Short mmCIF file of C-alpha atoms in Angstrom, two decimals:
data_model
loop_
_atom_site.label_atom_id
_atom_site.label_comp_id
_atom_site.label_asym_id
_atom_site.label_seq_id
_atom_site.Cartn_x
_atom_site.Cartn_y
_atom_site.Cartn_z
CA MET Z 854 17.92 17.57 107.96
CA THR Z 855 18.40 21.56 108.43
CA SER Z 856 14.56 21.99 107.35
CA ASN Z 857 13.53 19.32 110.31
CA ASN Z 858 15.91 21.12 112.62
CA ASN Z 859 14.19 24.21 111.82
CA VAL Z 860 10.72 22.99 112.11
CA LEU Z 861 11.84 21.42 115.46
CA ALA Z 862 13.29 24.72 117.05
CA ARG Z 863 9.79 26.20 116.13
CA PHE Z 864 7.98 23.90 117.77
CA ILE Z 865 10.23 24.31 120.69
CA ILE Z 866 9.55 28.09 120.77
CA TYR Z 867 5.69 27.58 120.51
CA THR Z 868 5.48 25.44 123.35
CA LEU Z 869 7.57 27.41 125.19
CA SER Z 870 5.11 30.40 124.40
CA VAL Z 871 2.04 28.45 125.72
CA PHE Z 872 3.95 27.05 129.10
CA GLY Z 873 4.96 30.80 129.47
CA PHE Z 874 1.71 32.29 129.10
CA THR Z 875 -0.33 29.82 131.00
CA ALA Z 876 2.53 30.25 133.94
CA SER Z 877 1.87 33.91 134.04
CA LEU Z 878 -2.06 33.68 134.32
CA PRO Z 879 -1.86 33.63 137.97
CA ILE Z 880 0.33 37.14 138.08
CA ILE Z 881 -2.09 38.18 135.27
CA ILE Z 882 -5.23 37.61 137.61
CA GLU Z 883 -3.25 39.02 140.82
CA TYR Z 884 -3.15 42.29 139.42
CA GLY Z 885 -5.97 42.50 136.99
CA ASP Z 886 -8.36 40.42 138.90
CA ILE Z 887 -11.50 38.58 137.18
CA VAL Z 888 -12.61 41.76 135.35
CA ILE Z 889 -9.51 41.02 132.71
CA PHE Z 890 -12.26 37.84 131.25
CA SER Z 891 -15.34 40.60 131.08
CA GLU Z 892 -16.62 41.77 128.08
CA ASN Z 893 -14.10 43.96 126.12
CA GLY Z 894 -11.43 42.71 128.71
CA ILE Z 895 -8.04 42.04 128.09
CA ILE Z 896 -8.38 38.93 127.27
CA GLU Z 897 -10.77 39.25 125.01
CA TRP Z 898 -8.88 41.96 123.23
CA ILE Z 899 -5.84 39.68 123.15
CA GLN Z 900 -7.91 36.84 121.13
CA PHE Z 901 -8.79 39.57 118.86
CA ILE Z 902 -5.27 40.75 118.18
CA LEU Z 903 -4.29 36.91 117.52
CA VAL Z 904 -7.10 36.37 115.35
CA MET Z 905 -6.49 39.25 113.38
CA LEU Z 906 -2.72 38.40 113.15
CA THR Z 907 -3.82 35.32 111.86
CA ALA Z 908 -5.81 36.54 109.17
CA SER Z 909 -3.19 38.60 107.79
CA THR Z 910 -0.45 36.08 108.02
CA LEU Z 911 -3.08 33.92 106.01
CA LEU Z 912 -3.65 37.07 103.55
CA LEU Z 913 -0.08 37.55 103.43
CA SER Z 914 0.83 33.65 102.54
CA ALA Z 915 -2.02 33.95 99.84
CA LYS Z 916 -0.58 37.11 98.33
CA LYS Z 917 3.14 35.16 98.20
CA SER Z 918 1.59 32.08 97.03
CA VAL Z 919 3.20 31.19 93.58
CA TYR Z 920 2.38 27.44 93.43
CA GLY Z 921 -0.78 26.59 94.27
CA SER Z 922 -2.88 27.60 97.75
CA ARG Z 923 -3.51 30.93 96.57
CA GLU Z 924 -7.58 30.48 96.31
CA LEU Z 925 -7.92 28.60 99.77
CA LEU Z 926 -5.48 30.41 101.49
CA TYR Z 927 -7.67 33.57 100.79
CA ILE Z 928 -10.99 31.75 101.63
CA LEU Z 929 -8.90 30.90 105.43
CA SER Z 930 -8.00 34.46 105.60
CA LEU Z 931 -11.55 35.22 105.58
CA VAL Z 932 -12.92 32.61 107.77
CA ALA Z 933 -10.34 34.18 110.36
CA LEU Z 934 -11.50 37.82 109.60
CA PHE Z 935 -15.09 36.55 110.28
CA ALA Z 936 -14.15 35.57 113.88
CA ALA Z 937 -12.32 38.68 114.30
CA ILE Z 938 -15.40 40.38 113.39
CA ARG Z 939 -17.67 37.93 115.53
CA GLU Z 940 -15.25 38.57 118.63
CA LEU Z 941 -15.89 42.35 118.15
CA ASP Z 942 -20.11 41.45 118.00
CA LYS Z 943 -20.80 44.02 121.10
CA THR Z 944 -18.55 46.71 120.13
CA LEU Z 945 -19.75 46.60 116.42
CA ASP Z 946 -23.41 46.52 117.72
CA LYS Z 947 -23.02 49.89 119.61
CA SER Z 948 -21.39 51.43 116.70
CA PHE Z 949 -23.88 50.25 114.24
CA PRO Z 950 -27.39 49.59 115.83
CA ILE Z 951 -29.00 48.46 112.70
CA LEU Z 952 -27.32 45.53 111.55
CA GLY Z 953 -23.93 45.48 113.67
CA TRP Z 954 -21.39 42.98 113.53
CA SER Z 955 -23.73 41.03 111.11
CA LEU Z 956 -23.16 43.53 108.18
CA PRO Z 957 -18.90 42.82 107.88
CA ALA Z 958 -19.71 38.98 108.86
CA PHE Z 959 -22.10 38.62 105.82
CA LEU Z 960 -19.60 40.28 103.59
CA CYS Z 961 -16.73 37.98 104.83
CA ALA Z 962 -18.92 34.93 104.52
CA VAL Z 963 -20.19 36.37 100.89
CA ALA Z 964 -16.47 37.14 99.75
CA ALA Z 965 -15.11 33.46 100.89
CA GLY Z 966 -18.49 31.94 98.91
CA LEU Z 967 -17.13 33.83 95.80
CA ILE Z 968 -13.81 32.51 96.19
CA TYR Z 969 -14.89 29.07 96.08
CA TRP Z 970 -17.56 29.00 93.71
CA LYS Z 971 -15.42 30.83 90.61
CA ASN Z 972 -12.49 28.36 92.19
CA GLN Z 973 -14.21 25.07 93.06
CA ASP Z 974 -11.90 22.63 91.26
CA ALA Z 975 -8.79 24.25 92.21
CA VAL Z 976 -9.82 24.87 96.02
CA ILE Z 977 -10.66 21.05 96.48
CA VAL Z 978 -7.29 20.03 95.08
CA GLN Z 979 -5.51 22.65 96.97
CA MET Z 980 -7.49 21.40 99.99
CA ASN Z 981 -6.71 17.94 99.64
CA THR Z 982 -2.84 18.78 99.38
CA PHE Z 983 -3.20 21.18 102.48
CA MET Z 984 -4.45 18.09 104.78
CA ASP Z 985 -1.29 16.72 104.69
CA THR Z 986 0.54 19.53 106.10
CA ARG Z 987 1.23 20.01 109.73
CA ALA Z 988 -0.51 23.65 109.37
CA PHE Z 989 -3.36 22.25 108.66
CA SER Z 990 -3.19 19.79 112.01
CA LEU Z 991 -2.38 23.05 113.77
CA LEU Z 992 -5.06 25.12 112.75
CA TRP Z 993 -7.79 22.15 113.13
CA CYS Z 994 -6.38 21.32 116.98
CA GLY Z 995 -7.04 25.40 117.31
CA PHE Z 996 -10.62 25.25 115.91
CA ILE Z 997 -11.52 22.18 117.89
CA VAL Z 998 -10.34 23.85 121.12
CA ALA Z 999 -11.73 27.42 120.46
CA VAL Z 1000 -14.97 26.25 119.27
CA PRO Z 1001 -16.69 22.82 119.97
CA PHE Z 1002 -14.66 22.36 123.30
CA ALA Z 1003 -14.78 26.32 124.58
CA GLN Z 1004 -18.56 26.42 123.74
CA LEU Z 1005 -19.18 23.08 125.55
CA VAL Z 1006 -16.96 22.70 128.30
CA GLY Z 1007 -17.60 26.52 129.26
CA HIS Z 1008 -21.25 25.83 129.33
CA GLY Z 1009 -23.16 27.09 132.06
CA ALA Z 1010 -25.65 24.33 132.72
CA PHE Z 1011 -22.75 21.97 132.50
CA LEU Z 1012 -21.01 23.48 134.82
CA LYS Z 1013 -23.92 23.98 137.13
CA LEU Z 1014 -24.36 20.14 137.11
CA LEU Z 1015 -20.57 19.42 137.84
CA MET Z 1016 -20.05 21.96 140.40
CA GLY Z 1017 -23.40 21.79 142.26
CA ASP Z 1018 -23.45 24.36 144.90
CA ASP Z 1019 -19.66 25.37 144.42
CA TYR Z 1020 -20.61 26.75 141.19
CA ILE Z 1021 -19.80 30.58 140.35
CA SER Z 1022 -21.04 32.04 137.44
CA ASN Z 1023 -17.79 33.65 136.64
CA TYR Z 1024 -16.05 30.24 136.15
CA LYS Z 1025 -18.10 29.59 132.71
CA ARG Z 1026 -16.70 32.93 131.21
CA VAL Z 1027 -13.10 32.36 132.72
CA ILE Z 1028 -12.74 29.00 131.35
CA GLU Z 1029 -14.85 29.75 128.05
CA GLU Z 1030 -12.18 32.50 127.60
CA LEU Z 1031 -9.05 30.50 128.47
CA SER Z 1032 -10.27 27.96 125.81
CA GLU Z 1033 -11.03 30.43 123.27
CA LEU Z 1034 -7.60 31.98 123.58
CA LEU Z 1035 -5.58 28.84 123.74
CA GLY Z 1036 -7.66 27.78 120.45
CA TYR Z 1037 -6.87 31.05 118.98
CA LEU Z 1038 -3.04 30.67 119.74
CA LEU Z 1039 -2.66 27.23 117.94
CA ILE Z 1040 -4.34 28.80 115.24
CA PHE Z 1041 -2.41 31.55 114.84
CA ILE Z 1042 0.45 29.23 115.22
CA GLY Z 1043 -0.90 27.08 112.17
CA SER Z 1044 -0.78 30.19 110.03
CA VAL Z 1045 2.27 30.75 110.61
CA GLU Z 1046 3.25 27.27 109.91
CA THR Z 1047 1.03 27.91 106.74
CA LEU Z 1048 3.49 30.88 105.45
CA LEU Z 1049 6.76 29.20 106.31
CA GLN Z 1050 5.37 26.21 104.40
CA GLN Z 1051 4.05 28.47 101.59
CA LYS Z 1052 7.28 29.49 101.23
CA GLU Z 1053 9.24 26.33 101.28
CA LYS Z 1054 6.93 24.77 98.87
CA ASP Z 1055 7.87 27.83 96.50
CA ARG Z 1056 11.19 27.53 96.83
CA SER Z 1057 11.13 23.87 96.15
CA ASN Z 1058 9.29 24.31 92.79
CA VAL Z 1059 11.80 27.10 91.92
CA VAL Z 1060 14.86 24.72 92.12
CA LYS Z 1061 12.81 21.73 90.28
CA GLU Z 1062 12.09 24.62 87.34
CA MET Z 1063 15.67 25.59 87.37
CA ALA Z 1064 17.20 21.73 87.37
#
């Protein structure tokens, strides 16, 4: 019962955090104007921070994992790192004109591929177990919001058809960036739940071994 109460309390905090940020948007825009949604603006940097926190949390989960999910968590942390690199594509392209963001992103993809290739059976078993968790549901929902939803609903052609003469190009940027931000927030919450569930799993297995 205590464990369920802890989960309920965390989800209440997560929900209030989303409501709090959403409610503060008019205030943020009033003082920052539409420029906060521009390239390298505040919103994009918040997205980057969230994805880096996600990658770090998943990496920590992998390092602390004793029973089971280490290889899968390493792969997920690399996927998050790939997304963080993608968020800084313009900055990296300016810093490294020849390869830009493609090189670090490629290295992440290669590293994830190698982990999977060397541990295929283990990763498949871990994934089958992980898919039954609340952490997976949060990560999946975040992915759906940040990628297909944000890209399709924030698509210029769609918004032009929807708004007609009322369409302004800035609408596309605002809708896309806010959707991505919500998706990344859900993914970060999912990574926190992954870490906590991993601790619960390890603690439970230790108790079983001692029994």
